[in-house]
C-alpha positions as MATLAB code, in Angstrom:
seq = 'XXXXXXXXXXXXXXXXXXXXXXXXXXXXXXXXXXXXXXXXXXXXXXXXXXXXXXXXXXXXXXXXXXXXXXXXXXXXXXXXXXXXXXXXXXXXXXXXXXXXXXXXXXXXXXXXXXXXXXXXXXXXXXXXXXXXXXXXXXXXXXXXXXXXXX';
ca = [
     -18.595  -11.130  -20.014;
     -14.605  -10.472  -19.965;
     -12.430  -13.683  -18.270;
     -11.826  -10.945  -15.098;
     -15.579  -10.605  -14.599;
     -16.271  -14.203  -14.620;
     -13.475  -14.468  -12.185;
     -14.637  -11.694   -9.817;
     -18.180  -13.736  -10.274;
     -16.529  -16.635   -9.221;
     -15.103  -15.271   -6.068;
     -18.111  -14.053   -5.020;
     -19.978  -16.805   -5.662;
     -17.258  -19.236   -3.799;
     -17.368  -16.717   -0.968;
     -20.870  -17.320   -0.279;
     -20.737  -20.925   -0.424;
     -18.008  -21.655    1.517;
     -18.494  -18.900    4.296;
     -15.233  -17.706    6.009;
     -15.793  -16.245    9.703;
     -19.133  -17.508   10.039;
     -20.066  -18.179   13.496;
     -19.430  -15.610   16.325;
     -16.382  -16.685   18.342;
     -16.566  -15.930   22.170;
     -14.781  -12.877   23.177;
     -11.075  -13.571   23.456;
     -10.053   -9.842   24.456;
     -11.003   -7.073   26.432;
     -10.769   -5.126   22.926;
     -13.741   -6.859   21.932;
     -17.352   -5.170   20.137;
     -20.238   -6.341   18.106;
     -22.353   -4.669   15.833;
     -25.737   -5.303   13.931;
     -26.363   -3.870   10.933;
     -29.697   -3.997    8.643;
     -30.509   -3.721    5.266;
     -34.135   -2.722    4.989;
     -34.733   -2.532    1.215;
     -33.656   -6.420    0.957;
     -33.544   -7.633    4.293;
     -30.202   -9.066    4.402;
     -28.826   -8.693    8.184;
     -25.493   -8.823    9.799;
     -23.659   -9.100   13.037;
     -20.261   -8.862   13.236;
     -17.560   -9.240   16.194;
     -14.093   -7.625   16.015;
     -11.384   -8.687   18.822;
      -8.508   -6.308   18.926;
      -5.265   -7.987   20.226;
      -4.455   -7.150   23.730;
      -3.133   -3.736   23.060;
      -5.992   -2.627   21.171;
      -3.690   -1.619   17.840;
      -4.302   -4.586   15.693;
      -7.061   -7.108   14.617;
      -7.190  -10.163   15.861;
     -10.136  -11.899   14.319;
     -13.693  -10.945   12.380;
     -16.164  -13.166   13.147;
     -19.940  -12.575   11.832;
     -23.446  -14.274   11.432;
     -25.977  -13.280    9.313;
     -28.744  -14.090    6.810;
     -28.925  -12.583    3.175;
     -28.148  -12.537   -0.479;
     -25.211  -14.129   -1.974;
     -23.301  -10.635   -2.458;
     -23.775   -9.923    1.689;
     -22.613  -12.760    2.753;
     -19.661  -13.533    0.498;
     -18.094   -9.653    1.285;
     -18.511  -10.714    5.148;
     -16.627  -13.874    4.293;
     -14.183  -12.280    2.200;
     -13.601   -9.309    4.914;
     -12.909  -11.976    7.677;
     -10.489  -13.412    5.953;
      -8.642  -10.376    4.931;
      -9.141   -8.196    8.451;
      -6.684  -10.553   10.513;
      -3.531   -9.403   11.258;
      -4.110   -5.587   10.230;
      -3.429   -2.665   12.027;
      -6.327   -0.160   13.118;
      -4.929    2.620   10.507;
      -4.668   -0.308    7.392;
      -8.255   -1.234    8.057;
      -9.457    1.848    8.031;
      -7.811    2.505    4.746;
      -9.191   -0.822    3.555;
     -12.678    0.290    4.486;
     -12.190    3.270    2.785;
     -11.207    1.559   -0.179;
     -13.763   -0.437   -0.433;
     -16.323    2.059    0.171;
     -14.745    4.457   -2.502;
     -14.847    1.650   -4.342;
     -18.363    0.780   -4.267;
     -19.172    4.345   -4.521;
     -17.709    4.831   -7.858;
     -20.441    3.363   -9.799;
     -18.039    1.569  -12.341;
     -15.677    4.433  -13.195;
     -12.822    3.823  -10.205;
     -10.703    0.400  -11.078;
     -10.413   -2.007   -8.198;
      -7.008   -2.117   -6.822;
      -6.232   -6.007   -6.593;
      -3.049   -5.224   -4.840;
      -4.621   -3.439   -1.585;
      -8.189   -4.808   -1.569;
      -7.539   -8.871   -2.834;
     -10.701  -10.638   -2.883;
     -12.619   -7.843   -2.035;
     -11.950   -6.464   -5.511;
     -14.229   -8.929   -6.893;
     -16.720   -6.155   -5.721;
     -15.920   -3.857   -8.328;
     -18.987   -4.977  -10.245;
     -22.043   -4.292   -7.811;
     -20.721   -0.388   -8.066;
     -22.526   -0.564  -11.074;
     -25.459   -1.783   -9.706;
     -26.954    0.828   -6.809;
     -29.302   -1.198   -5.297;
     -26.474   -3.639   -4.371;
     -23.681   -1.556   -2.701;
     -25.159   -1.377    0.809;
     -25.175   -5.314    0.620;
     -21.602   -5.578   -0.087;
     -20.783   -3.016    2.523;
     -23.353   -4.216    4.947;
     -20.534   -6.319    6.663;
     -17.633   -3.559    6.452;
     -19.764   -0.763    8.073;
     -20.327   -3.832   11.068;
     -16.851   -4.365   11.334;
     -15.785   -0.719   11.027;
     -18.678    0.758   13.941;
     -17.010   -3.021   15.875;
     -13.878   -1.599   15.499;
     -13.974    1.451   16.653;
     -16.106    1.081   19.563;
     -13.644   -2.443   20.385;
     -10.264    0.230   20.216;
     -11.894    2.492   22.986;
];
């Protein structure tokens, strides 16, 4: 194993040990969704809460609960820390990243830069059966999003 893989192993496994976002926050703005996602080849489950700051263009905080396997629940943490503070269009983008990412089945390098933690990812492309729990969270927080902007 190559000193980046152990560190993107580390990440991950930090992640879902010390869980960032975990806990749904009350509703702080009127730009405010949920959204429950399930994994049924695993199990794993998700809910995740998106506020939109007061205008609607910008996210204010991620906040999630859920119960599943390490890679699920350190992606949630990991996209609750990294969601705050972004505009509607650079989450988006993010999401797509990710998901292009995760797609890629190995052959598309993660982009550090852009996607930060979340790169640590890069190695469950590789693995099929794993993707949908990394993106369990992100497809949450993107459905969230969008119905939280309307």
């Amino acid at each position: 194993m190559s000193d980046l893989d152990q560190l993107y192993q580390q990440v991950i496994l930090d992640h879902s040990r010390r869980r960032t976002g975990e806990g749904l926050e009350s509703a702080g703005s009127r730009h405010t969704a949920e959204n429950h996602q399930y994994n049924p080849t695993c199990g794993d489950e998700i809910n995740v809460r998106v506020s939109l700051d007061e205008a609607g263009d910008r996210v204010e905080s991620l906040t999630w609960e859920g119960d599943g396997c390490s890679i699920s629940m350190a992606s949630a943490s990991v996209l609750s820390e990294m969601a705050p503070g972004m505009s509607m269009g650079e989450f988006a983008t993010t999401v797509d990243q990710f998901r292009e990412m995760l797609r890629s089945r190995g052959q598309i390098e993660s982009d550090e830069e852009s996607l930060g933690d979340a790169a640590a990812f890069a190695g469950v492309s590789k693995f099929v059966a794993r993707v949908k729990c990394a993106m369990l969270a992100w497809v949450a927080a993107e459905e969230a999003a969008k119905e939280a902007a309307l």
